[in-house]
CSV table of C-alpha atoms in Angstrom, one decimal:
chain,number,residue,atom,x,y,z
U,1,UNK,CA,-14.9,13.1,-2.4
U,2,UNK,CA,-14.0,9.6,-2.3
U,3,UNK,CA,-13.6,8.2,1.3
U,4,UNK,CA,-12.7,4.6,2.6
U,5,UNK,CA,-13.7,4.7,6.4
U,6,UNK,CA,-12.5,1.8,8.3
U,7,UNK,CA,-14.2,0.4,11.8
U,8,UNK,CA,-12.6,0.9,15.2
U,9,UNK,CA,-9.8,-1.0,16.7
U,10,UNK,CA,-9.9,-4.4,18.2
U,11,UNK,CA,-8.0,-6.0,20.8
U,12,UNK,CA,-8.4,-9.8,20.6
U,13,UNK,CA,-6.8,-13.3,22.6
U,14,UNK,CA,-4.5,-15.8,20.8
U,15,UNK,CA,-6.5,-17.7,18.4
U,16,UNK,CA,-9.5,-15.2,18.0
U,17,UNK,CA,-10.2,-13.8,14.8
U,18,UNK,CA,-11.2,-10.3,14.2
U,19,UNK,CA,-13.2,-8.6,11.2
U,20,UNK,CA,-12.5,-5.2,10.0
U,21,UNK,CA,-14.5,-3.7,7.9
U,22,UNK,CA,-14.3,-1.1,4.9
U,23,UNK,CA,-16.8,1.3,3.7
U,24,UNK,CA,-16.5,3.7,1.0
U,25,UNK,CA,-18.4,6.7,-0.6
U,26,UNK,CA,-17.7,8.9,-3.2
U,27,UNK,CA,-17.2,6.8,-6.1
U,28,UNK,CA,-18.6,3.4,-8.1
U,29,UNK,CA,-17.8,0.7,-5.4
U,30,UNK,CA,-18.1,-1.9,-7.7
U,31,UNK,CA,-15.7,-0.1,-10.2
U,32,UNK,CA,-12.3,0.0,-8.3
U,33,UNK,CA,-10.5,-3.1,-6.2
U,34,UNK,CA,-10.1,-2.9,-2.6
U,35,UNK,CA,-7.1,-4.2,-1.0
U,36,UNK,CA,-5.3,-4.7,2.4
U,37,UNK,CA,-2.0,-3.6,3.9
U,38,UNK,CA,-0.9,-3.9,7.2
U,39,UNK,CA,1.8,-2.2,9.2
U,40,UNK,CA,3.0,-3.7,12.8
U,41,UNK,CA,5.1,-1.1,15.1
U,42,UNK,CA,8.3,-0.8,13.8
U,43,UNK,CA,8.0,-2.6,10.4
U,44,UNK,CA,7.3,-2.1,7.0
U,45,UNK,CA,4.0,-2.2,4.8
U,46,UNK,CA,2.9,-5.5,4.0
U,47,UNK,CA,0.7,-6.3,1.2
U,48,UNK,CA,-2.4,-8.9,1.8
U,49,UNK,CA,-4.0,-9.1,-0.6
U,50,UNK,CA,-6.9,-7.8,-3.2
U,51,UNK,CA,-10.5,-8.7,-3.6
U,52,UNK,CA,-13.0,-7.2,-7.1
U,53,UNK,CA,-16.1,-5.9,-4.9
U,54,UNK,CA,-18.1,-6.2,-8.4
U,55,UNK,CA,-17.3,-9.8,-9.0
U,56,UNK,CA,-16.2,-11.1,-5.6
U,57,UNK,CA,-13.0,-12.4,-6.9
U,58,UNK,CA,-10.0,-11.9,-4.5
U,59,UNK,CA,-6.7,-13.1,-3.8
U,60,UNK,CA,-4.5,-13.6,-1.1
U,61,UNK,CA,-0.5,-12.9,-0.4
U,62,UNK,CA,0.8,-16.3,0.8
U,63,UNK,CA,1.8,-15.9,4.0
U,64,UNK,CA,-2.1,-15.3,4.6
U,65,UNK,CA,-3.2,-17.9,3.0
U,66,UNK,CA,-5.5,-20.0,4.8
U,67,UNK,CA,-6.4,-17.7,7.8
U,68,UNK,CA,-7.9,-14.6,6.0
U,69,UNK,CA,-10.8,-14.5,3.9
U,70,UNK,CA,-12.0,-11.1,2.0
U,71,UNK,CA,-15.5,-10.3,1.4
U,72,UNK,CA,-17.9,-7.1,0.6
U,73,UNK,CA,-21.6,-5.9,0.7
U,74,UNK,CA,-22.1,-4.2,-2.6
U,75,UNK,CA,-25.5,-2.7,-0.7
U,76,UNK,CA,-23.4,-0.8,1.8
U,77,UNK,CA,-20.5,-0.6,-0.3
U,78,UNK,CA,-18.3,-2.2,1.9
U,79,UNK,CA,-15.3,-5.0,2.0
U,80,UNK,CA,-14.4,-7.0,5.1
U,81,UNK,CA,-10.6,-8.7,6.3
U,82,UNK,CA,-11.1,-11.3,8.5
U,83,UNK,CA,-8.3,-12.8,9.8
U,84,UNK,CA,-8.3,-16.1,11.9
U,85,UNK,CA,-5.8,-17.8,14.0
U,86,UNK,CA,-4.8,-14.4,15.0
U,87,UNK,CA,-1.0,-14.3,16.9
U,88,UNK,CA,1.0,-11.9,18.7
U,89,UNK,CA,2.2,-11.1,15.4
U,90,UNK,CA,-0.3,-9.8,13.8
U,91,UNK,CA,-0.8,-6.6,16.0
U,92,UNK,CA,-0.9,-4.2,13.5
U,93,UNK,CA,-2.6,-1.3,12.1
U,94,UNK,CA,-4.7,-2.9,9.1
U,95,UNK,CA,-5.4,-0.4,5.9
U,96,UNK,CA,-8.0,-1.0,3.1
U,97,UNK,CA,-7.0,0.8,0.0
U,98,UNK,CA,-8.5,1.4,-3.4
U,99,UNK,CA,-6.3,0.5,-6.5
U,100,UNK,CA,-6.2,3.3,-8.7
U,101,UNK,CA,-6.4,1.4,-12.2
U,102,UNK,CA,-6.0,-1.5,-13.8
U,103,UNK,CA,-3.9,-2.8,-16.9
U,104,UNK,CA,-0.5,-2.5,-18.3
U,105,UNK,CA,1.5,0.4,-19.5
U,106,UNK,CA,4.2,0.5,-22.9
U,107,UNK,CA,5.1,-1.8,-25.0
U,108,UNK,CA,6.7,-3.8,-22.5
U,109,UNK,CA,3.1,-4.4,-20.9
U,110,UNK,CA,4.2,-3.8,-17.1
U,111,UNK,CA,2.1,-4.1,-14.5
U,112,UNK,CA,0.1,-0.4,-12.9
U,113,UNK,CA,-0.3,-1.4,-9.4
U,114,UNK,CA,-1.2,1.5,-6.9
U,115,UNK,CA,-3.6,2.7,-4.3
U,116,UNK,CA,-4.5,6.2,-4.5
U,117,UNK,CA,-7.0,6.3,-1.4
U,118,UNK,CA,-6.6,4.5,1.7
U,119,UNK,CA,-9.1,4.1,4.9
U,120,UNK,CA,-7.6,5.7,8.0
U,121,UNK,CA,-6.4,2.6,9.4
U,122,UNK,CA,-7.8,0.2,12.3
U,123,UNK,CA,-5.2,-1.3,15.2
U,124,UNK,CA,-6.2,-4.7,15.7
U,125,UNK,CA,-3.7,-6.1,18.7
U,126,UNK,CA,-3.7,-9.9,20.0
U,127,UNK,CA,-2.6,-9.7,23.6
U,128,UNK,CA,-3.5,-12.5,26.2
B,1,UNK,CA,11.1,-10.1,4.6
B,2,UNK,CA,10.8,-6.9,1.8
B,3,UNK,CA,12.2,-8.1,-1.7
B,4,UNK,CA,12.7,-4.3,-2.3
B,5,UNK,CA,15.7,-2.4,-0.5
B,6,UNK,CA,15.9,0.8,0.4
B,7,UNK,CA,18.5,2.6,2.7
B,8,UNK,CA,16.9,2.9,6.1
B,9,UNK,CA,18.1,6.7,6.5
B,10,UNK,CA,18.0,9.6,4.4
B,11,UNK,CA,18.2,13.0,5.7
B,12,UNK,CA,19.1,16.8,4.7
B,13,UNK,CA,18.7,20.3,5.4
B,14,UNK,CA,15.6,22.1,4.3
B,15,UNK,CA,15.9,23.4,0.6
B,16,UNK,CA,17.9,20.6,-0.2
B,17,UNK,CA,17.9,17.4,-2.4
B,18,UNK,CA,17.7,14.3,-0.9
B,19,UNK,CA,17.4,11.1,-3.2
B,20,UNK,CA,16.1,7.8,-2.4
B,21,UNK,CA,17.0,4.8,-3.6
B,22,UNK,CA,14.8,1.6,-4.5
B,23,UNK,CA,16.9,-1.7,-5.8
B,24,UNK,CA,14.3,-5.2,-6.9
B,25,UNK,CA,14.4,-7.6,-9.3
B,26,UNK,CA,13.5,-8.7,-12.4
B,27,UNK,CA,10.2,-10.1,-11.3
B,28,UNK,CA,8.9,-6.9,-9.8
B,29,UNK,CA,10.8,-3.5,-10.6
B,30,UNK,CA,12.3,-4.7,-13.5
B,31,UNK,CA,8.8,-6.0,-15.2
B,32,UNK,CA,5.8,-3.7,-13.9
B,33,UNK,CA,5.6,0.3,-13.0
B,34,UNK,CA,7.1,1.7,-9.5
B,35,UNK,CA,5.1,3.7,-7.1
B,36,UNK,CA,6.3,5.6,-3.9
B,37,UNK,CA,4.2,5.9,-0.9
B,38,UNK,CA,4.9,8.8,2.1
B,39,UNK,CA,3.4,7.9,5.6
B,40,UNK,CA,3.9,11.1,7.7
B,41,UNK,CA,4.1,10.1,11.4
B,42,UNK,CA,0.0,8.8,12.9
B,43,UNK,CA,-1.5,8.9,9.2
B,44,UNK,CA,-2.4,6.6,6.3
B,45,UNK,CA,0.9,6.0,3.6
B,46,UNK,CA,-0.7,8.3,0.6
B,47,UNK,CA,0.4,8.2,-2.6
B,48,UNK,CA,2.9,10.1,-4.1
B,49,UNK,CA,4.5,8.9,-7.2
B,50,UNK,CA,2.8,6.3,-9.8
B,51,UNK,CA,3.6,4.4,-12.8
B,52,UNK,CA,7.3,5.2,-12.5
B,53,UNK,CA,7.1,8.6,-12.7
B,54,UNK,CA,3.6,10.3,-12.3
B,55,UNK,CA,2.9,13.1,-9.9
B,56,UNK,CA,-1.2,12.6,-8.4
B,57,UNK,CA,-2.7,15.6,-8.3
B,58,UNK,CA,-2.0,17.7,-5.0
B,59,UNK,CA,1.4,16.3,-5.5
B,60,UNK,CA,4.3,18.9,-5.3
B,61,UNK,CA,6.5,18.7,-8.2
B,62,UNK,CA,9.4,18.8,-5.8
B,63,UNK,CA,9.1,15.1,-5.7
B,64,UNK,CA,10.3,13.2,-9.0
B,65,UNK,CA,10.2,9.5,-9.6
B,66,UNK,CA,12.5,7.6,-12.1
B,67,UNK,CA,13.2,4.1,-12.8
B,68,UNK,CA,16.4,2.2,-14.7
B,69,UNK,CA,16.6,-1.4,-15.0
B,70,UNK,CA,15.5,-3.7,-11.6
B,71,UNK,CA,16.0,-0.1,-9.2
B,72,UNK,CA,13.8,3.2,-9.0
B,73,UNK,CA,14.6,6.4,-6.7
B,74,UNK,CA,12.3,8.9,-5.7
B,75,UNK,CA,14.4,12.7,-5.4
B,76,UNK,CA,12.6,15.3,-2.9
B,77,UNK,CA,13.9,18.9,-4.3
B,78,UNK,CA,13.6,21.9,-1.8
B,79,UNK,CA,13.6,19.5,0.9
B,80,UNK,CA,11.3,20.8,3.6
B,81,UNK,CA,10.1,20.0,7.1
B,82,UNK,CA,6.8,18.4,5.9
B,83,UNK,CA,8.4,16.0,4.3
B,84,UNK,CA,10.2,14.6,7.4
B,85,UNK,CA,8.5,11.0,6.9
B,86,UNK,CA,8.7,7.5,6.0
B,87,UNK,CA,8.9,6.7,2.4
B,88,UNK,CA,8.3,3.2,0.6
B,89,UNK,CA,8.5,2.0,-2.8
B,90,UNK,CA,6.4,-0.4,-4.2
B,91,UNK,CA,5.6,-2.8,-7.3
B,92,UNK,CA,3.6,-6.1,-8.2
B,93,UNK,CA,6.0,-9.0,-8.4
B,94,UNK,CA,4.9,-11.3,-11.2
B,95,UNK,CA,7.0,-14.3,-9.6
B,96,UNK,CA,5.1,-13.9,-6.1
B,97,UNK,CA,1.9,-13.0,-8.0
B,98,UNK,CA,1.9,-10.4,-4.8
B,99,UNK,CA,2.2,-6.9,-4.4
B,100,UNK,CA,5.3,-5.9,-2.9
B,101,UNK,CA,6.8,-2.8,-0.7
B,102,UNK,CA,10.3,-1.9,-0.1
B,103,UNK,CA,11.6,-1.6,3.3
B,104,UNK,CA,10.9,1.8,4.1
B,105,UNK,CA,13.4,5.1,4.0
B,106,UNK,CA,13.1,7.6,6.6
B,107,UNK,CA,14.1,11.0,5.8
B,108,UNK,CA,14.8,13.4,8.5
B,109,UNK,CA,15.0,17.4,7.6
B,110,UNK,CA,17.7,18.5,10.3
């Protein structure tokens, strides 16, 4: 069965940066697009952003831009987030998540966008 | 700061309906598919409704998705106490060339 199992939780300083990592088994890594979503206590999912693990290409939400960098082992079949600069505000929990398909749908071509499997989820907290 | 809305509160008593509501824009909702995501409490959002309208498999059929314009709503029939959770909405926003989430619903099963 497909599985995304993410590395343990991280508590870091003020300007650290922490790496979480990604493995998955159960399907062609190379075939689906990992990507990361956060959640800090009390808010909402936030979306950061998407990386290919075939072809390395990735991309980042905006707000990231700059301070996180995506990258994968094809030979383990794993991705990694690593985020820099790391703040009081990004305490979160951190979730990897497979993207279910890819293309457009109808004759108005929109957009399928969705993550059917998700890694259990990794707390990262900055904390002086 | 979530460019979809969602009421922060939903709640009803068990073998009822409860509808959720989802309102975007024309850059997200009202140009690409809708998905819903339910995070029960200490566990990863799963998903529960795709392109608009589709049920994954494993998915009850008590859960419906439908979309109209720029807003969506997700409707939980036969509303029972496993479904007391958090429920977000979701869609890729051409403008922000990002995926985006709505602000999150919590339903409550009194």
């Amino acid at each position: 069965q497909v599985q995304l199992v993410q590395s343990g939780g991280e508590v870091k300083k003020p300007g650290a940066s922490v790496r979480v990592s990604c493995t998955a088994s159960g399907y062609t890594f190379t075939s689906y697009d990992i990507n990361w979503v956060r959640q800090a206590t009390g808010q909402g999912l936030e979306w950061m952003g998407w990386m290919n693990p075939n072809s390395g290409n990735k991309a980042y939400a905006q707000k990231f831009q700059g301070r996180v960098n995506m990258t994968r082992n094809t030979s383990i079949s794993t991705v990694y987030l690593e985020l820099s600069s790391l703040k009081s505000e990004d305490t979160a929990v951190y979730y990897c998540a497979r993207r279910r398909t890819k293309g457009y749908i109808g004759p108005r071509r929109e957009r399928e966008y969705s993550f059917d499997y998700w890694g259990q989820g990794t707390l990262v907290t900055v904390s002086s | 700061q979530s460019v979809l809305t969602q009421p922060p509160s939903a709640s009803g008593t068990p073998g009822q309906r409860v509808t959720i509501s989802c309102s975007g824009g024309s850059s997200n909702i009202g140009s690409n598919t809708v998905n819903w995501y339910q995070r029960l409490p200490g566990t990863a959002p799963k998903l529960l409704i795709y392109t608009n309208n589709q049920r994954p498999s494993g998915v009850p059929d008590r859960f419906s998705g439908s979309k109209s314009g720029t807003s969506a709503s997700l409707a939980i029939s036969g509303l029972q106490s496993e479904d007391e959770a958090d429920y977000y909405c979701a869609a890729w926003d051409d403008s922000l060339y990002a995926y985006v989430f709505g602000t999150g619903t919590k339903v409550t099963v009194l």
